[in-house]
Short mmCIF file of C-alpha atoms in Angstrom, two decimals:
data_model
loop_
_atom_site.label_atom_id
_atom_site.label_comp_id
_atom_site.label_asym_id
_atom_site.label_seq_id
_atom_site.Cartn_x
_atom_site.Cartn_y
_atom_site.Cartn_z
CA MET A 1 13.39 -25.50 -13.32
CA GLN A 2 13.67 -29.28 -13.10
CA THR A 3 12.73 -30.72 -9.72
CA GLY A 4 13.18 -34.11 -8.10
CA PHE A 5 10.65 -34.29 -5.28
CA SER A 6 9.53 -37.77 -4.29
CA PRO A 7 5.87 -38.88 -4.25
CA ARG A 8 6.08 -38.99 -0.46
CA GLN A 9 7.16 -35.35 -0.35
CA LEU A 10 4.48 -34.27 -2.81
CA ALA A 11 1.81 -35.79 -0.59
CA ASP A 12 2.31 -32.71 1.60
CA PRO A 13 0.10 -29.94 0.07
CA ALA A 14 2.60 -27.20 1.01
CA MET A 15 5.45 -29.11 -0.63
CA ALA A 16 3.35 -29.80 -3.72
CA GLN A 17 2.58 -26.09 -4.03
CA SER A 18 6.26 -25.18 -3.67
CA GLU A 19 7.24 -27.76 -6.28
CA GLN A 20 4.86 -26.20 -8.80
CA ILE A 21 6.26 -22.76 -8.04
CA LEU A 22 9.86 -23.93 -8.47
CA ARG A 23 9.07 -25.52 -11.83
CA LYS A 24 8.05 -22.13 -13.23
CA CYS A 25 11.46 -20.53 -12.63
CA VAL A 26 13.55 -20.34 -15.83
CA HIS A 27 16.67 -18.77 -14.24
CA CYS A 28 16.33 -15.67 -16.42
CA GLY A 29 17.53 -13.30 -13.71
CA PHE A 30 15.09 -10.49 -14.45
CA CYS A 31 14.27 -10.48 -10.73
CA THR A 32 17.80 -9.45 -9.78
CA ALA A 33 17.34 -5.99 -11.26
CA THR A 34 14.40 -5.15 -9.00
CA CYS A 35 15.49 -6.90 -5.80
CA PRO A 36 16.65 -4.29 -3.26
CA THR A 37 18.88 -6.68 -1.32
CA PHE A 38 20.70 -7.87 -4.44
CA VAL A 39 21.08 -4.33 -5.75
CA THR A 40 22.50 -3.27 -2.38
CA LEU A 41 24.70 -6.28 -1.54
CA GLY A 42 25.53 -7.67 -4.98
CA ASP A 43 25.44 -11.27 -3.75
CA GLU A 44 23.58 -13.71 -6.01
CA LEU A 45 22.31 -15.57 -2.94
CA ASP A 46 20.65 -12.35 -1.81
CA SER A 47 18.61 -12.23 -5.02
CA PRO A 48 15.29 -14.03 -5.59
CA ARG A 49 16.98 -16.40 -8.06
CA GLY A 50 19.69 -17.28 -5.54
CA ARG A 51 17.18 -17.75 -2.74
CA ILE A 52 15.09 -20.00 -4.98
CA TYR A 53 18.13 -22.26 -5.50
CA LEU A 54 18.73 -22.37 -1.74
CA ILE A 55 15.06 -23.18 -1.04
CA LYS A 56 14.94 -25.86 -3.73
CA ASP A 57 18.03 -27.59 -2.37
CA MET A 58 16.71 -27.42 1.21
CA LEU A 59 13.19 -28.67 0.48
CA GLU A 60 13.97 -31.18 -2.24
CA ASN A 61 16.62 -32.93 -0.16
CA ASP A 62 14.72 -32.75 3.14
CA LYS A 63 17.59 -30.82 4.67
CA PRO A 64 17.34 -28.87 7.89
CA ALA A 65 18.05 -25.20 7.34
CA THR A 66 21.66 -24.12 7.75
CA GLU A 67 23.06 -20.82 9.02
CA ARG A 68 23.97 -19.88 5.44
CA VAL A 69 20.46 -20.49 4.13
CA VAL A 70 18.86 -18.70 7.06
CA ARG A 71 21.14 -15.67 6.67
CA HIS A 72 20.20 -15.11 3.04
CA LEU A 73 16.49 -15.84 3.47
CA ASP A 74 16.24 -13.62 6.54
CA ARG A 75 17.48 -10.71 4.43
CA CYS A 76 14.48 -10.97 2.10
CA LEU A 77 12.17 -7.99 2.66
CA SER A 78 9.12 -9.68 1.10
CA CYS A 79 8.59 -6.54 -1.00
CA LEU A 80 7.69 -8.92 -3.86
CA SER A 81 9.17 -6.69 -6.55
CA CYS A 82 10.43 -9.93 -8.07
CA THR A 83 6.89 -11.23 -8.44
CA THR A 84 5.75 -8.49 -10.79
CA THR A 85 9.08 -8.56 -12.64
CA CYS A 86 9.09 -12.31 -13.30
CA PRO A 87 7.96 -13.18 -16.86
CA SER A 88 7.23 -16.78 -15.85
CA GLY A 89 4.81 -16.02 -13.04
CA VAL A 90 6.84 -17.47 -10.16
CA ASP A 91 4.79 -17.15 -6.97
CA TYR A 92 7.72 -16.14 -4.80
CA MET A 93 5.55 -15.05 -1.85
CA HIS A 94 4.20 -18.51 -1.09
CA LEU A 95 7.58 -20.12 -1.75
CA ILE A 96 9.42 -17.92 0.76
CA ASP A 97 6.57 -18.38 3.24
CA HIS A 98 6.99 -22.16 3.04
CA ALA A 99 10.76 -21.85 3.38
CA ARG A 100 10.39 -19.69 6.51
CA ALA A 101 8.08 -22.26 8.07
CA HIS A 102 10.65 -24.97 7.29
CA ILE A 103 13.39 -22.86 8.89
CA GLU A 104 11.29 -22.35 12.01
CA LYS A 105 10.86 -26.13 12.36
CA THR A 106 14.40 -27.27 11.54
CA TYR A 107 16.85 -24.52 12.51
CA GLN A 108 18.07 -23.75 16.02
CA ARG A 109 18.75 -20.03 16.13
CA PRO A 110 21.30 -18.50 18.51
CA ALA A 111 19.75 -17.91 21.94
CA ALA A 112 19.73 -14.10 21.71
CA ASP A 113 18.10 -14.16 18.26
CA LYS A 114 15.59 -16.78 19.33
CA TRP A 115 14.44 -14.86 22.40
CA LEU A 116 14.33 -11.54 20.57
CA ARG A 117 12.02 -13.02 17.94
CA LYS A 118 9.85 -14.56 20.66
CA LEU A 119 9.67 -11.20 22.42
CA LEU A 120 8.62 -9.37 19.24
CA ALA A 121 6.09 -12.06 18.35
CA TRP A 122 4.53 -11.73 21.81
CA ILE A 123 4.57 -7.93 22.22
CA VAL A 124 3.92 -6.33 18.82
CA PRO A 125 0.56 -8.03 18.04
CA ARG A 126 -0.78 -6.88 21.43
CA PRO A 127 -1.32 -3.10 21.34
CA THR A 128 -1.36 -2.62 25.13
CA LEU A 129 1.94 -4.46 25.57
CA PHE A 130 3.43 -2.76 22.52
CA ARG A 131 2.54 0.69 23.84
CA ALA A 132 4.05 -0.18 27.24
CA ALA A 133 7.22 -1.45 25.54
CA LEU A 134 7.61 1.76 23.54
CA ILE A 135 7.13 3.86 26.67
CA GLY A 136 9.81 1.73 28.31
CA ALA A 137 12.09 2.24 25.30
CA ARG A 138 11.69 5.98 25.61
CA LEU A 139 12.59 5.88 29.30
CA ALA A 140 15.59 3.64 28.57
CA SER A 141 16.85 5.65 25.59
CA PRO A 142 19.50 7.57 27.61
CA LEU A 143 21.12 4.20 28.35
CA ALA A 144 20.85 2.89 24.78
CA GLY A 145 24.58 3.32 24.19
CA LEU A 146 25.31 0.69 26.85
CA MET A 147 23.07 -1.93 25.25
CA PRO A 148 24.10 -4.64 22.75
CA GLY A 149 23.69 -3.87 19.04
CA ARG A 150 20.21 -5.03 18.05
CA LEU A 151 18.62 -4.09 21.35
CA ARG A 152 20.29 -0.68 21.18
CA GLY A 153 18.82 -0.11 17.72
CA MET A 154 15.35 -1.16 18.84
CA VAL A 155 15.43 1.14 21.88
CA LYS A 156 16.54 4.09 19.76
CA MET A 157 13.86 3.38 17.17
CA GLY A 158 11.18 2.93 19.82
CA ALA A 159 12.01 6.12 21.71
CA ARG A 160 9.40 8.29 20.02
CA PRO A 161 6.37 10.28 21.13
CA LEU A 162 3.18 8.25 20.96
CA PRO A 163 -0.33 9.46 20.25
CA PRO A 164 -2.94 8.58 22.87
CA PRO A 165 -5.12 5.50 22.28
CA SER A 166 -7.82 6.17 19.72
CA TRP A 167 -11.56 5.84 20.23
CA VAL A 168 -11.73 4.18 16.81
CA ASP A 169 -9.99 1.04 18.05
CA ARG A 170 -12.79 0.03 20.45
CA PRO A 171 -15.30 -2.59 19.19
CA GLN A 172 -18.29 -0.61 17.94
CA VAL A 173 -20.45 0.32 14.98
CA ILE A 174 -19.73 3.84 13.72
CA PRO A 175 -22.79 5.19 11.92
CA ALA A 176 -22.66 6.87 8.52
CA GLN A 177 -23.35 10.57 8.23
CA GLY A 178 -26.68 10.87 6.47
CA ALA A 179 -28.23 8.00 4.57
CA ARG A 180 -26.27 4.76 4.78
CA LYS A 181 -24.81 3.84 1.40
CA GLY A 182 -22.62 0.96 2.46
CA ARG A 183 -21.30 -1.05 5.39
CA VAL A 184 -17.69 -2.16 5.88
CA ALA A 185 -15.50 -3.61 8.59
CA ILE A 186 -12.15 -1.98 9.29
CA LEU A 187 -9.00 -3.74 10.47
CA THR A 188 -7.57 -1.54 13.21
CA GLY A 189 -4.51 -3.77 13.42
CA CYS A 190 -1.88 -3.89 16.15
CA ALA A 191 1.24 -1.76 15.64
CA GLN A 192 -0.56 0.85 13.56
CA GLN A 193 -3.13 1.61 16.26
CA VAL A 194 -0.23 2.41 18.60
CA LEU A 195 2.13 4.26 16.27
CA GLU A 196 -0.19 6.03 13.82
CA THR A 197 -3.67 6.30 15.30
CA GLU A 198 -4.60 9.11 12.92
CA ILE A 199 -4.64 6.77 9.92
CA ASN A 200 -7.65 4.78 11.10
CA GLU A 201 -9.28 7.93 12.48
CA ALA A 202 -8.93 9.66 9.13
CA THR A 203 -10.30 6.61 7.33
CA VAL A 204 -13.35 6.60 9.59
CA ARG A 205 -13.95 10.33 9.06
CA LEU A 206 -13.67 10.01 5.32
CA LEU A 207 -15.85 6.94 4.90
CA THR A 208 -18.58 8.08 7.29
CA ARG A 209 -18.80 11.38 5.41
CA LEU A 210 -19.32 9.33 2.28
CA GLY A 211 -22.24 7.52 3.89
CA ILE A 212 -20.43 4.33 4.85
CA GLU A 213 -21.19 2.62 8.17
CA ILE A 214 -18.08 1.15 9.79
CA VAL A 215 -17.84 -1.93 11.97
CA VAL A 216 -14.94 -2.43 14.37
CA ALA A 217 -15.59 -6.09 15.10
CA LYS A 218 -15.10 -7.51 18.57
CA GLY A 219 -12.30 -10.07 18.58
CA ALA A 220 -10.50 -8.81 15.48
CA GLY A 221 -6.88 -7.85 16.01
CA CYS A 222 -3.48 -8.49 14.49
CA CYS A 223 -3.70 -9.88 10.95
CA GLY A 224 -0.96 -12.43 11.68
CA SER A 225 1.60 -11.14 9.20
CA LEU A 226 4.38 -10.59 11.76
CA VAL A 227 4.46 -14.17 13.00
CA HIS A 228 3.61 -15.48 9.52
CA HIS A 229 6.81 -13.93 8.16
CA MET A 230 8.71 -15.45 11.07
CA GLY A 231 7.56 -18.89 9.92
CA LYS A 232 5.35 -19.39 12.97
CA GLU A 233 2.46 -21.01 11.13
CA ASP A 234 0.40 -22.06 14.15
CA ALA A 235 0.45 -18.56 15.64
CA SER A 236 -0.34 -16.83 12.34
CA HIS A 237 -3.21 -19.21 11.60
CA ALA A 238 -4.64 -18.67 15.09
CA GLN A 239 -4.61 -14.89 14.60
CA ALA A 240 -6.16 -15.27 11.16
CA ILE A 241 -8.93 -17.47 12.57
CA ASN A 242 -9.67 -14.88 15.28
CA ASN A 243 -10.23 -12.25 12.61
CA ILE A 244 -12.23 -14.52 10.35
CA ALA A 245 -14.51 -15.50 13.24
CA ALA A 246 -15.02 -11.84 14.22
CA TRP A 247 -15.83 -10.65 10.71
CA HIS A 248 -17.87 -13.68 9.67
CA THR A 249 -20.49 -12.95 12.33
CA GLU A 250 -21.17 -9.63 10.55
CA LEU A 251 -22.02 -11.31 7.25
CA SER A 252 -25.68 -11.47 6.30
CA ASP A 253 -25.70 -15.25 5.89
CA ALA A 254 -24.30 -15.56 9.42
CA GLY A 255 -27.04 -13.45 10.95
CA GLY A 256 -25.31 -10.06 10.73
CA GLU A 257 -26.24 -6.95 8.76
CA GLY A 258 -23.77 -7.77 5.99
CA LEU A 259 -20.46 -6.33 4.83
CA ASP A 260 -19.58 -4.79 1.49
CA ALA A 261 -15.87 -5.00 2.20
CA ILE A 262 -13.19 -5.33 4.87
CA VAL A 263 -11.16 -2.15 4.57
CA ILE A 264 -7.47 -2.26 5.45
CA THR A 265 -5.23 0.80 5.74
CA ALA A 266 -1.84 -0.94 6.10
CA SER A 267 -0.67 -2.57 2.89
CA GLY A 268 1.28 -5.38 4.59
CA CYS A 269 -1.80 -6.35 6.59
CA GLY A 270 -3.87 -6.26 3.42
CA THR A 271 -1.53 -8.68 1.71
CA THR A 272 -1.89 -11.17 4.56
CA VAL A 273 -5.68 -10.88 4.93
CA LYS A 274 -6.12 -11.35 1.19
CA ASP A 275 -4.06 -14.54 1.54
CA TYR A 276 -6.22 -16.07 4.30
CA GLY A 277 -7.83 -18.35 1.73
CA ASN A 278 -4.44 -19.84 0.83
CA MET A 279 -3.19 -19.95 4.42
CA LEU A 280 -6.17 -22.00 5.59
CA ALA A 281 -6.96 -23.80 2.34
CA HIS A 282 -6.47 -27.23 3.96
CA ASP A 283 -8.31 -26.47 7.19
CA ALA A 284 -11.59 -28.36 6.99
CA VAL A 285 -13.33 -26.01 9.41
CA TRP A 286 -12.09 -22.60 8.27
CA ALA A 287 -11.14 -22.95 4.58
CA GLN A 288 -14.46 -21.77 3.15
CA LYS A 289 -14.86 -18.89 5.62
CA ALA A 290 -11.25 -17.83 5.08
CA ALA A 291 -11.76 -17.65 1.32
CA ARG A 292 -14.91 -15.59 1.82
CA ILE A 293 -13.17 -13.10 4.10
CA ALA A 294 -10.14 -12.90 1.80
CA GLY A 295 -12.47 -12.01 -1.08
CA LEU A 296 -13.93 -9.10 0.89
CA ALA A 297 -10.58 -7.64 1.95
CA CYS A 298 -9.39 -4.55 0.11
CA ASP A 299 -7.07 -1.61 0.58
CA ILE A 300 -8.72 1.73 1.32
CA THR A 301 -7.64 3.08 -2.07
CA GLU A 302 -9.15 0.04 -3.75
CA TYR A 303 -12.43 0.50 -1.92
CA LEU A 304 -12.67 4.18 -2.84
CA THR A 305 -12.68 3.24 -6.52
CA LYS A 306 -15.69 0.94 -5.94
CA ILE A 307 -18.01 3.58 -4.51
CA ASP A 308 -19.51 6.71 -5.98
CA LEU A 309 -17.48 9.72 -4.94
CA PRO A 310 -19.08 13.17 -5.09
CA ALA A 311 -17.78 15.38 -7.87
CA GLY A 312 -14.73 17.38 -6.84
CA LEU A 313 -13.97 15.19 -3.84
CA VAL A 314 -10.58 13.90 -4.93
CA GLN A 315 -7.87 16.38 -5.79
CA PRO A 316 -5.44 15.65 -8.65
CA VAL A 317 -3.11 12.95 -7.38
CA VAL A 318 0.14 11.28 -8.31
CA LEU A 319 0.05 7.91 -6.58
CA SER A 320 3.11 5.88 -5.66
CA PRO A 321 1.74 2.64 -4.16
CA ALA A 322 3.42 0.90 -1.26
CA ALA A 323 5.38 -2.21 -2.24
CA ALA A 324 2.73 -4.61 -0.95
CA ASN A 325 -0.02 -2.74 -2.82
CA GLN A 326 1.95 -2.66 -6.03
CA HIS A 327 3.31 -6.20 -6.07
CA ALA A 328 1.25 -8.41 -3.75
CA MET A 329 -2.20 -7.02 -4.47
CA PRO A 330 -1.99 -4.89 -7.61
CA THR A 331 -5.19 -3.14 -8.63
CA PRO A 332 -4.70 -1.45 -12.01
CA ALA A 333 -8.20 0.07 -11.90
CA ARG A 334 -7.35 1.84 -8.66
CA ASP A 335 -4.07 3.12 -9.99
CA ARG A 336 -5.72 4.44 -13.15
CA ALA A 337 -8.48 6.11 -11.14
CA LEU A 338 -6.25 7.72 -8.54
CA SER A 339 -3.10 8.39 -10.56
CA HIS A 340 -3.76 10.91 -13.28
CA SER A 341 -2.28 14.05 -14.68
CA ALA A 342 -4.01 17.33 -14.10
CA ALA A 343 -3.66 20.91 -15.19
CA PRO A 344 -2.33 23.34 -12.58
CA SER A 345 -5.02 24.29 -10.11
CA PRO A 346 -5.27 27.06 -7.57
CA ALA A 347 -4.18 26.21 -4.06
CA PRO A 348 -7.03 25.28 -1.71
CA ALA A 349 -7.75 27.74 1.04
CA SER A 350 -6.55 25.79 4.04
CA VAL A 351 -5.52 22.50 5.49
CA SER A 352 -8.69 21.59 7.32
CA ASP A 353 -8.50 17.87 7.98
CA ARG A 354 -6.26 14.83 7.97
CA ALA A 355 -8.66 12.86 5.81
CA ALA A 356 -5.70 12.53 3.50
CA ALA A 357 -4.15 10.10 5.93
CA ALA A 358 -6.60 7.38 4.93
CA THR A 359 -3.80 5.15 3.71
CA ARG A 360 -0.04 4.93 3.57
CA ASN A 361 0.17 5.28 -0.19
CA GLU A 362 2.43 8.16 -1.04
CA ALA A 363 0.89 10.92 -3.08
CA VAL A 364 1.24 14.44 -4.30
CA ALA A 365 -1.80 16.69 -4.24
CA GLY A 366 -2.72 19.43 -6.60
CA ALA A 367 -0.22 21.74 -8.20
CA ALA A 368 1.75 24.72 -7.07
CA PRO A 369 -0.05 27.98 -7.74
CA GLY A 370 0.79 28.92 -11.27
CA GLY A 371 3.36 26.16 -11.56
CA PRO A 372 3.62 22.69 -13.14
CA HIS A 373 2.22 19.53 -11.61
CA LEU A 374 4.29 18.71 -8.54
CA ARG A 375 6.96 16.04 -8.41
CA PRO A 376 6.85 13.57 -5.50
CA SER A 377 9.74 15.46 -3.90
CA ALA A 378 8.02 18.86 -4.08
CA TRP A 379 4.78 18.97 -2.20
CA LEU A 380 2.06 21.53 -1.97
CA ILE A 381 1.93 24.12 0.78
CA ILE A 382 -1.34 25.68 1.74
CA PRO A 383 -0.96 28.64 4.11
CA PRO A 384 -2.18 29.96 6.41
CA VAL A 385 -3.22 27.69 9.28
CA ARG A 386 -2.39 27.70 12.96
CA CYS A 387 -0.84 25.03 15.13
CA SER A 388 -1.85 24.21 18.69
CA THR A 389 0.37 26.97 20.02
CA GLY A 390 -1.67 29.50 18.09
CA LYS A 391 1.28 30.37 15.84
CA LYS A 392 0.64 30.78 12.17
CA LEU A 393 2.37 28.40 9.79
CA THR A 394 4.02 30.36 7.03
CA ALA A 395 7.01 30.04 4.69
CA PRO A 396 5.53 29.25 1.26
CA HIS A 397 8.59 27.22 0.29
CA ALA A 398 8.06 24.78 3.15
CA ILE A 399 5.60 21.93 3.49
CA TYR A 400 3.53 21.15 6.53
CA CYS A 401 0.36 19.54 7.71
CA ALA A 402 -1.87 20.94 10.41
CA ARG A 403 -5.50 21.24 11.30
CA PRO A 404 -6.83 24.40 12.91
CA GLY A 405 -6.50 23.94 16.65
CA SER A 406 -4.39 20.78 16.36
CA ARG A 407 -0.73 20.19 17.03
CA CYS A 408 1.76 20.50 14.22
CA LEU A 409 2.24 17.19 12.45
CA LYS A 410 5.71 16.01 11.59
CA LEU A 411 5.73 13.20 9.04
CA ALA A 412 8.10 12.29 6.27
CA LYS A 413 5.84 11.46 3.35
CA ALA A 414 2.49 12.38 1.94
CA ILE A 415 -0.38 9.95 2.04
CA TYR A 416 -3.36 9.38 -0.24
CA VAL A 417 -5.18 12.65 -0.69
CA ALA A 418 -8.95 12.70 -0.40
CA GLY A 419 -11.70 14.72 1.16
CA GLN A 420 -13.86 17.66 0.26
CA PRO A 421 -12.24 20.50 -1.71
CA GLY A 422 -9.59 21.86 0.62
CA PHE A 423 -9.10 18.63 2.53
CA ILE A 424 -5.45 18.27 1.70
CA THR A 425 -2.61 16.88 3.77
CA CYS A 426 1.04 17.47 3.02
CA TYR A 427 4.01 16.28 5.04
CA SER A 428 7.51 17.57 5.51
CA PRO A 429 10.51 16.88 7.74
CA LYS A 430 10.27 20.48 8.94
CA LEU A 431 7.31 22.36 10.35
CA PRO A 432 7.86 26.12 10.02
CA CYS A 433 6.06 27.51 13.06
CA ASN A 434 7.08 31.08 13.74
#
């Protein structure tokens, strides 16, 4: 794509980076086939190619963002399917990030939209406030029908049972079981530690059983992705610096015991942490530390392929990576290691742990007794186990997840399957307690 940026504009490092990205686009349109908003809406301006034209016109001509531009760019999900589809290597992620920052600086949103975004940016990264807000949403849910559209939707979505706060989220060092074979930091995050506490708990159980010591660093919190995708650069950089400072003190050259990796169990957070080096590339104080931390960051599935797993630990798996894992931080070695065909195997004896919940990657474990390898829509059942009520879970055609003595777990999708033989987790919309 031909560009016409002036030397004055290109003196800005962010603008120079965007100009190089724009020049790679050849208008081929391959991206339109994999863009969910274009496939759904059919509007060229809701495709990556259309958005690139809008961004180019806005940045090249030093225009403030208009309502039309904002509408189409706000619809982008940042799934980055276009990035892996593009034959020219267009770095759409950093282009849309720059465009969002430009929008934040030049566009005056309607008052309701502006305050709603401010509210989300303030509450969601703070787990205590977020938990209180969700409790409030649950209490207000009977009145949701009287609320305006977007607020009504948020109250309905937020009105859900919440797990209690997890012990894993407190700053601490969690020792390995047996001899220490490695040492990692874990990002407990913000929304995830409120909504899905079992994910980090399961990660800790799995890694400590494998001999990995885990550090929950004091001062680490939200990765910054929420406000980063809102275009709030100052806020996102501040949150990134908090994390970098917390983790850097654990490095051996900073006086700590050292870290082999920074393990992340939410793919969107992983994408942002891995981009810290780019986000702070022009910060004289933090650029080098940010690049170091970004190099240590990895998804839990990625880390598991780097360590020696005991024989028989991982059951046959069909892995369907989350969008951010697949497009923003692809790891072919991980996918080859964790996604493989397998002959039918007998069903394990029981569902004894939620170690399978170590990450949000969808998976299918094992094979039906005597049947073919399972499809992602047909998931393994392993009776019998009991729920917290003492009732036995039955119905071989159904799918459920429970741990002896625990409550029944109601989740929509399976997650990466790992653990000792028999440590399997399967999810279903229905839990057949009888």
